[in-house]
Short mmCIF file of C-alpha atoms in Angstrom, two decimals:
data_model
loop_
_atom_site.label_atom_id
_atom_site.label_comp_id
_atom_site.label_asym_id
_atom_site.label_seq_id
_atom_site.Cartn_x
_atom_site.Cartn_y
_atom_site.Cartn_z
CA UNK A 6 18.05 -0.17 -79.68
CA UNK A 7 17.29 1.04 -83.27
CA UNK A 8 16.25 4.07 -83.89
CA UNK A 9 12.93 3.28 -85.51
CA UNK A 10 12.07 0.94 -82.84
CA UNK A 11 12.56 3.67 -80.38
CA UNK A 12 10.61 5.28 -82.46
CA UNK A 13 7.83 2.27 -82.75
CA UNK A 14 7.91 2.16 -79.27
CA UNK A 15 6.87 5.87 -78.14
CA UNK A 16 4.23 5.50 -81.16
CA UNK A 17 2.59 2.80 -79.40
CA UNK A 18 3.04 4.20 -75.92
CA UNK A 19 1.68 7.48 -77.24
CA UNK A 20 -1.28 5.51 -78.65
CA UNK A 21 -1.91 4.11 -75.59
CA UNK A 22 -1.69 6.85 -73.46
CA UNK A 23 -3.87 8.72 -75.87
CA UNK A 24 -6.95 6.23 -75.76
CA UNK A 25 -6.61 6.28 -72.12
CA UNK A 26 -6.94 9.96 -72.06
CA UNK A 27 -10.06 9.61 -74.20
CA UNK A 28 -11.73 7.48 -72.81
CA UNK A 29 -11.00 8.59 -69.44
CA UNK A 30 -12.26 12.21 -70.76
CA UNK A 31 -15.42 9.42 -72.18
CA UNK A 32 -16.37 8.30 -68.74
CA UNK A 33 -15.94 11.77 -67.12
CA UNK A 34 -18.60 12.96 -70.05
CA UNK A 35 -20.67 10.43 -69.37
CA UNK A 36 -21.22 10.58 -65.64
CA UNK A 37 -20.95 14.24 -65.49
CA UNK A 38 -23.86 14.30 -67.69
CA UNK A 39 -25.64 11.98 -66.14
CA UNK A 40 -25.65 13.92 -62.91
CA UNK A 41 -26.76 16.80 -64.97
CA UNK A 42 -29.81 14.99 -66.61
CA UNK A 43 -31.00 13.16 -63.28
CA UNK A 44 -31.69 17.06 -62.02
CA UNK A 45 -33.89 17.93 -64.86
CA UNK A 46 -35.56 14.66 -65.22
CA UNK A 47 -38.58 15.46 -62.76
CA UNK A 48 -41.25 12.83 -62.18
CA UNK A 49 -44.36 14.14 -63.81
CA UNK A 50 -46.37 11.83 -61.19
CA UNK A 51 -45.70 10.33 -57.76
CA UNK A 52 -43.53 8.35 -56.28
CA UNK A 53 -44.23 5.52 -53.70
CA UNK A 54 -41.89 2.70 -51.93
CA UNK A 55 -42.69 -0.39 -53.06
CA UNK A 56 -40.36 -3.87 -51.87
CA UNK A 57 -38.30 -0.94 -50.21
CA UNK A 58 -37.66 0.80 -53.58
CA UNK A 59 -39.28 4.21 -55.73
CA UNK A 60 -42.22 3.24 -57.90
CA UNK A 61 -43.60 6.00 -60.19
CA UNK A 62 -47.14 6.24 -61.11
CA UNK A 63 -48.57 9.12 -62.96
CA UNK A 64 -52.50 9.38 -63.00
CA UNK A 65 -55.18 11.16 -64.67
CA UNK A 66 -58.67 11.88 -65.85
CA UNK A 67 -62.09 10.72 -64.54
CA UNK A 68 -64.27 8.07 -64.09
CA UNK A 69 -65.14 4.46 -62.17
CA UNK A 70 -62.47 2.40 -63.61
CA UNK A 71 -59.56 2.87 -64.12
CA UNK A 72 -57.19 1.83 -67.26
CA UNK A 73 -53.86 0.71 -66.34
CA UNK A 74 -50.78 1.22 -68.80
CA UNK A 75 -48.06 -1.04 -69.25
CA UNK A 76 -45.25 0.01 -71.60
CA UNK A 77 -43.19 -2.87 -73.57
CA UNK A 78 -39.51 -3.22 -73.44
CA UNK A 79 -37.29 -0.51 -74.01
CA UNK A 80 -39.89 2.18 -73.66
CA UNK A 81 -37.63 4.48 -71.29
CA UNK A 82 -40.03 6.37 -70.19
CA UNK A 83 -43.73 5.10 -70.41
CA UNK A 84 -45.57 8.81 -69.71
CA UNK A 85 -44.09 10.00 -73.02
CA UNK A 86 -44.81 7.57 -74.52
CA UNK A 87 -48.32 6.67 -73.91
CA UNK A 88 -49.27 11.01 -73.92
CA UNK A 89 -50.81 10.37 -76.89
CA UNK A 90 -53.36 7.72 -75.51
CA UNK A 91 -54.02 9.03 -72.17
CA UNK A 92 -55.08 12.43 -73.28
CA UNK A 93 -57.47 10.57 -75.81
CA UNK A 94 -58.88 8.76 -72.31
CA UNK A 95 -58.56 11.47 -70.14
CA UNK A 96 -62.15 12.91 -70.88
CA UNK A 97 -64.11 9.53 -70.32
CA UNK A 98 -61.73 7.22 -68.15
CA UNK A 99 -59.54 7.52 -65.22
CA UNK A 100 -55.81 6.21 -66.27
CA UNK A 101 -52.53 5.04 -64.86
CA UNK A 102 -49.46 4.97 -66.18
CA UNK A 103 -46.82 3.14 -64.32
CA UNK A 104 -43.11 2.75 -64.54
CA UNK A 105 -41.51 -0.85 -63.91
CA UNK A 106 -37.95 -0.78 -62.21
CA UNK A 107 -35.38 0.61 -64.54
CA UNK A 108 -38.02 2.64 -66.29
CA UNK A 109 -39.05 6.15 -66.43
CA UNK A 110 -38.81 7.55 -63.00
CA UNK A 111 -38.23 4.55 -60.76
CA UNK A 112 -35.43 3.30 -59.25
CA UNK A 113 -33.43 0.25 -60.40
CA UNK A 114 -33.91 -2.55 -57.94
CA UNK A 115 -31.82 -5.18 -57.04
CA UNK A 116 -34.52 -7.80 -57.31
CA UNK A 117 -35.07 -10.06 -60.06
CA UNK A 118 -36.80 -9.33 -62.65
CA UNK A 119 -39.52 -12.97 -62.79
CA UNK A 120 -43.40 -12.24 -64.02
CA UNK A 121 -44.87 -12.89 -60.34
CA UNK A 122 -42.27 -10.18 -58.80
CA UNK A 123 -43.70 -7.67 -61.27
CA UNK A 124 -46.84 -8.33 -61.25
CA UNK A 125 -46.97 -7.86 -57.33
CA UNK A 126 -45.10 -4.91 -57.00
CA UNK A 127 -47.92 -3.51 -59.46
CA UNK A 128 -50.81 -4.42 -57.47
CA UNK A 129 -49.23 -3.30 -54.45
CA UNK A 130 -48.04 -0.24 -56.32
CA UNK A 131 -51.99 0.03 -57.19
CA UNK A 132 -53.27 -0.39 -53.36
CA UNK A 133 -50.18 1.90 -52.10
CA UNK A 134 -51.21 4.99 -54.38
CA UNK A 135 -55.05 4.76 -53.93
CA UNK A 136 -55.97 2.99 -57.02
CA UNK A 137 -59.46 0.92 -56.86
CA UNK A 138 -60.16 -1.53 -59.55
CA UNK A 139 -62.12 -2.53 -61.25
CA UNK A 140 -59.04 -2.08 -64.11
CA UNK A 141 -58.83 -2.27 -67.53
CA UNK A 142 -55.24 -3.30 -68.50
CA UNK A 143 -53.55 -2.35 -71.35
CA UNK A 144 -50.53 -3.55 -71.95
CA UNK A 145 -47.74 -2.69 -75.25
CA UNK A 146 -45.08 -5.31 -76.51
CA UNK A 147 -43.45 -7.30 -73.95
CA UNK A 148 -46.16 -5.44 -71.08
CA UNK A 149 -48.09 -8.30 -72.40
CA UNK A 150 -46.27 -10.89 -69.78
CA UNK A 151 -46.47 -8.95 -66.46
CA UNK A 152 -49.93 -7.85 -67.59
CA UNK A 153 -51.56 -11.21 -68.46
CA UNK A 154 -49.61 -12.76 -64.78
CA UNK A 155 -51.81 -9.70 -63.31
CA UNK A 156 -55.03 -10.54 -64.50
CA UNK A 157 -54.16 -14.51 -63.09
CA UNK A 158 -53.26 -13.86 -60.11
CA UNK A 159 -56.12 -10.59 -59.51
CA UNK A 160 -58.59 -11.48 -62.00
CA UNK A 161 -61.75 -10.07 -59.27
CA UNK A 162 -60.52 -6.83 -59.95
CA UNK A 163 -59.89 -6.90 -64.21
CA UNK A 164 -62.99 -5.82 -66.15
CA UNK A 165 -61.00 -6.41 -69.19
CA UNK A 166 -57.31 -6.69 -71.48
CA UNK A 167 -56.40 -4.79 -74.52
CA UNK A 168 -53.07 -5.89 -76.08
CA UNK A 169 -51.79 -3.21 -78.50
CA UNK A 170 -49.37 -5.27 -80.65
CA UNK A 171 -48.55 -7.14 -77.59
CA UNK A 172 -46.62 -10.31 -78.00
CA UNK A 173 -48.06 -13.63 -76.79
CA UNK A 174 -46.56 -15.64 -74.22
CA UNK A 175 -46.81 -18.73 -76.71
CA UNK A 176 -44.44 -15.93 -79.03
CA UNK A 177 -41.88 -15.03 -76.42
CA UNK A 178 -41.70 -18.81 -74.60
CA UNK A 179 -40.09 -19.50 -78.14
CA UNK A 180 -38.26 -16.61 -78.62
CA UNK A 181 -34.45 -17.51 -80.02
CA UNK A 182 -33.18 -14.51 -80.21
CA UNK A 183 -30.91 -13.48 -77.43
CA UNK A 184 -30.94 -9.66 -77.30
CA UNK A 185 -30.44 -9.63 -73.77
CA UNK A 186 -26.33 -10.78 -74.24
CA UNK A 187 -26.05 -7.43 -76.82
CA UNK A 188 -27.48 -5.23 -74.71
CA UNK A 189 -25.94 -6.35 -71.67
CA UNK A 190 -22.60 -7.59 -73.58
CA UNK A 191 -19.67 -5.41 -72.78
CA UNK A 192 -19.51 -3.97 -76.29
CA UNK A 193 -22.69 -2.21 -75.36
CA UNK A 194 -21.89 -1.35 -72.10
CA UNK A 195 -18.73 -0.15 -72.59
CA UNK A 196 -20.07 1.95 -75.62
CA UNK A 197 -22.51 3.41 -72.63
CA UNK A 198 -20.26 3.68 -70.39
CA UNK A 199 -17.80 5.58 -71.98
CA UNK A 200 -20.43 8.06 -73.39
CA UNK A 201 -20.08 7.41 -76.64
CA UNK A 202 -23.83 5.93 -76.58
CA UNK A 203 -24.65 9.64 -75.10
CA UNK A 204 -22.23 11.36 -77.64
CA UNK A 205 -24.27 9.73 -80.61
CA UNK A 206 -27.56 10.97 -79.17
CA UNK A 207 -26.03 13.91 -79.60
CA UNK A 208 -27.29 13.72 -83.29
CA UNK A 209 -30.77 14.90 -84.73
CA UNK A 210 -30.19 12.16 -87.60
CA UNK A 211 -29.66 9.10 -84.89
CA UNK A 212 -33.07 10.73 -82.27
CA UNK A 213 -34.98 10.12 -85.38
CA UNK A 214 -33.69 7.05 -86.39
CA UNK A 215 -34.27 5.71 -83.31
CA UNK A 216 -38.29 6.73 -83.02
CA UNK A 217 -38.84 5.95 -86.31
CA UNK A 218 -41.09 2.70 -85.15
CA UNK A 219 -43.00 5.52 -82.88
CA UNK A 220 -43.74 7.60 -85.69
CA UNK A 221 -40.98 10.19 -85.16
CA UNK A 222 -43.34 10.94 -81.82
CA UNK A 223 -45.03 13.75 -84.02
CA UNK A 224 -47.94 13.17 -81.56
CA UNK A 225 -45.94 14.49 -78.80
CA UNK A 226 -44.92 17.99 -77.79
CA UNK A 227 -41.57 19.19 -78.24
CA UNK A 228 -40.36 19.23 -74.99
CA UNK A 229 -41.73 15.79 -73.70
CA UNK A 230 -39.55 14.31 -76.76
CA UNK A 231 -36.43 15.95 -74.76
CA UNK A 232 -37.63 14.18 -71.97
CA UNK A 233 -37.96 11.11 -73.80
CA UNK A 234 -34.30 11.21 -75.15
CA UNK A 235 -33.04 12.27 -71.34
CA UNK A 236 -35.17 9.22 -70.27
CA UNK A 237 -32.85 7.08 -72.51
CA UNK A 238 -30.02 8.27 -72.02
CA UNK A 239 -30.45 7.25 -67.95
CA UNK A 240 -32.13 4.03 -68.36
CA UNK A 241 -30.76 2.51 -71.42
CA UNK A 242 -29.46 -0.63 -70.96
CA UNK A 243 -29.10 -0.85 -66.94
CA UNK A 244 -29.60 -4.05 -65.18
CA UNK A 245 -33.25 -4.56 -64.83
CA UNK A 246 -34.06 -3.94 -68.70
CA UNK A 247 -31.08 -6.15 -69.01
CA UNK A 248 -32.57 -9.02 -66.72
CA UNK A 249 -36.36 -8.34 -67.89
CA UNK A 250 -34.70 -9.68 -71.29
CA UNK A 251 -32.84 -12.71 -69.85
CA UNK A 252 -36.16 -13.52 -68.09
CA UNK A 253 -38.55 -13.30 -70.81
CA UNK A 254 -38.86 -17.41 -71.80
CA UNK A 255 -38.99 -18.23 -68.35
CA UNK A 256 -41.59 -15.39 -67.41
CA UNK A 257 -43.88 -16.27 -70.88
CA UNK A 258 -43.66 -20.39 -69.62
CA UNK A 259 -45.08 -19.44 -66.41
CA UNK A 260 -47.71 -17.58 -67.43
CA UNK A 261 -48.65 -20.20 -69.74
CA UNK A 262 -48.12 -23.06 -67.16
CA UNK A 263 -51.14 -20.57 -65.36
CA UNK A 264 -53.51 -20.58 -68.32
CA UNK A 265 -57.15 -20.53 -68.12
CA UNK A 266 -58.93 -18.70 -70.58
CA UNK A 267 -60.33 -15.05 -68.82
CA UNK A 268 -64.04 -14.61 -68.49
CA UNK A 269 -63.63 -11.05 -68.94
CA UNK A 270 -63.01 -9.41 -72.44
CA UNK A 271 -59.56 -9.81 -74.60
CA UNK A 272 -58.80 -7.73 -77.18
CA UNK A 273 -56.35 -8.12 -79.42
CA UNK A 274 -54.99 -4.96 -81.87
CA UNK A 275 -52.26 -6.13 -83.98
CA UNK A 276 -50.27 -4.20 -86.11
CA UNK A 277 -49.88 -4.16 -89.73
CA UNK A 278 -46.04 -2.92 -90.06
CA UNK A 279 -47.23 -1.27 -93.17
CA UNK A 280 -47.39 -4.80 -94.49
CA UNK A 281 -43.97 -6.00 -93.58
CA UNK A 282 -45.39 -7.88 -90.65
CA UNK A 283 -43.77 -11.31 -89.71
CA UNK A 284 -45.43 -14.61 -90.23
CA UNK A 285 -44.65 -16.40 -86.36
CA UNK A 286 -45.70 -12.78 -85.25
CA UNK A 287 -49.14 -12.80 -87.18
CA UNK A 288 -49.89 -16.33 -86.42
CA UNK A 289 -49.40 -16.10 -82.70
CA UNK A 290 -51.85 -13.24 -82.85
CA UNK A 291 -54.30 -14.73 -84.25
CA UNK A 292 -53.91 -17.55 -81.75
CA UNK A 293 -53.44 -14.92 -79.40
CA UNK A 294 -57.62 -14.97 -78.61
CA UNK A 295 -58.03 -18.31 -77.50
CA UNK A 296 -56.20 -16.54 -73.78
CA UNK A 297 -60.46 -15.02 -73.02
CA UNK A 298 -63.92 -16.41 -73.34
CA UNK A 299 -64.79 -13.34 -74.96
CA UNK A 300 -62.03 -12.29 -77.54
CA UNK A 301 -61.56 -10.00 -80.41
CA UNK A 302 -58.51 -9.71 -82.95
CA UNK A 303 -57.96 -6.10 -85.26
CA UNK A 304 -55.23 -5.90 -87.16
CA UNK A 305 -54.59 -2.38 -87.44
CA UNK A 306 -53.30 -1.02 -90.52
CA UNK A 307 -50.92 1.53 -91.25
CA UNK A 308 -48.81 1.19 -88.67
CA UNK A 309 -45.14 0.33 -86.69
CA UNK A 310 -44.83 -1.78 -83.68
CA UNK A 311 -46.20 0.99 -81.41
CA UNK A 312 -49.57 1.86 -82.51
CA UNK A 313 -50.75 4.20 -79.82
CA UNK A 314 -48.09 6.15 -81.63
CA UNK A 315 -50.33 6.24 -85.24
CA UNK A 316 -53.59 6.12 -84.28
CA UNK A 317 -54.05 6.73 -80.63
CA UNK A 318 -57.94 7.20 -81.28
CA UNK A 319 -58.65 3.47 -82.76
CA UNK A 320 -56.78 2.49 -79.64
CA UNK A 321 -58.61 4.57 -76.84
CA UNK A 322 -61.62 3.53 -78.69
CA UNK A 323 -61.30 -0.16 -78.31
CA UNK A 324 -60.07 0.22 -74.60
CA UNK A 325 -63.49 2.45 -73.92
CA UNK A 326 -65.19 -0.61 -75.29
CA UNK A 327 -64.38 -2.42 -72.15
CA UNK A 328 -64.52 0.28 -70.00
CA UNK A 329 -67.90 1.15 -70.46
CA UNK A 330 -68.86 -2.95 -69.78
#
């Protein structure tokens, strides 16, 4: 053999050898500090077994009903990100905020991820912990689905809805975009597991990037926003966000194959995306009311996606609307 092919051929095995070795070192990283982070990451509320499987719930403040929080899609961990809601409520309101499967605190569970599976593991996660309704359910983003198959299947015990920016399930049962293939494609997973997703976190520029919609969570104390990153660095992208996404058209057609309009209040805060809002988005909003007999649209300006995140006050003001009804 030539010499420069002997010498093309120990290039490439050295190559290979060497992105072995990295991303060996990758995976080590990444599960290594994973281990680290489940240690710190403490549950700020309870725990209970629901369907055989950990449920967090974290609970607070005062009153005869209770508001129940549903975080959308992709909120790893809900208590961070509703603090600056609940501790508007706190003084007038008893509140619970809940983790699905795969979120926050609670474990992943091997069972799919349909509307009428969630919505019964919360009610029983409700009963289990001590809960007593009447409730007034709020629900952010894709929270709208699981919250809406609630109040169908329980509606005796819903005084009333508030949707902040949630979507409607005439938006999502039309929904084209297929977000669940990137983040569960193996690009994505690979770049997880391999810690690379964890090495770029790594980076104050990409943490803010990525809460930019949330308002760079100025509303929230420094050390829940480590938390918060720890939060997704565990959850992002594991098999029940993953399946929530692949079930989203199915879950929206159901609850819509269930419709009757609610006799209890709807209310509807939309946000403004400092006027860069979408036209399907604004129109299914608006359309969004004829879901209650008694049904009120806001669109909220000056705002991202996640509003409780801007103006937390406008928000626990409309919900105190309809718990004081």
């Amino acid at each position: 053999m030539k010499k420069w092919r002997r010498r093309l051929v120990k290039t490439l095995i050295f190559g290979v050898v060497a992105v072995l070795i990295l991303l060996g070192t990758g995976v080590i990283y990444q599960q290594v500090s994973t281990r680290q982070d489940e240690k710190t990451f403490v549950p700020p509320g309870k725990l209970y077994s629901i369907h055989g499987d950990n449920m967090h719930l974290y609970t607070g403040g005062q009153g005869d009903a209770t508001v129940v929080l549903a975080s959308g899609w992709g909120t790893a961990d809900p208590y961070v990100d509703y603090y600056p809601l609940y501790e508007k409520l706190a003084p007038y309101t008893k509140f619970a905020v809940y983790d699905r499967f795969g979120y926050g605190y609670s474990d992943v569970t091997d069972k799919k991820r349909d509307v009428d599976t969630i919505a019964d593991e919360l009610h029983e996660l409700l009963q289990v912990s001590g809960q007593k309704p009447p409730y007034v359910l709020v629900a952010h983003s894709l929270g709208s689905l699981e919250t809406l198959r609630f109040a169908q299947k329980y509606p005796d015990e819903v005084q009333g809805i508030v949707m902040v920016d949630g979507g409607s399930p005439e938006y999502y049962a039309n929904e084209t975009e297929d977000i669940a293939s990137m983040v569960g494609g193996f690009m994505n997973q690979f770049r997880i597991q391999t810690g690379l997703f964890r090495l770029l976190m790594q980076s104050d520029a990409v943490v803010e990037a990525s809460n930019a919609s949330r308002n760079g969570l100025k509303l929230v104390p420094d050390d829940l926003k480590k938390v918060d990153t720890t939060a997704l660095l565990l959850n992002y992208g594991n098999a029940n966000t993953v399946d929530e996404l692949r079930e989203t058209t199915t879950n929206a057609k159901i609850v819509i194959d269930n419709k009757k309009p609610f006799p209890f209040p709807l209310t509807i805060l939309t946000a403004d995306y400092f006027g860069a809002s979408e036209p399907k988005w604004d129109k299914t909003q608006a359309e969004f009311t004829s879901w209650s007999e008694q049904s009120k649209h806001v669109t909220v300006k000056d705002t991202e996606h996640y509003i409780h995140q801007y103006h937390p006050d406008l928000v626990a003001n409309e919900i105190l609307e309809l718990v004081k009804k």
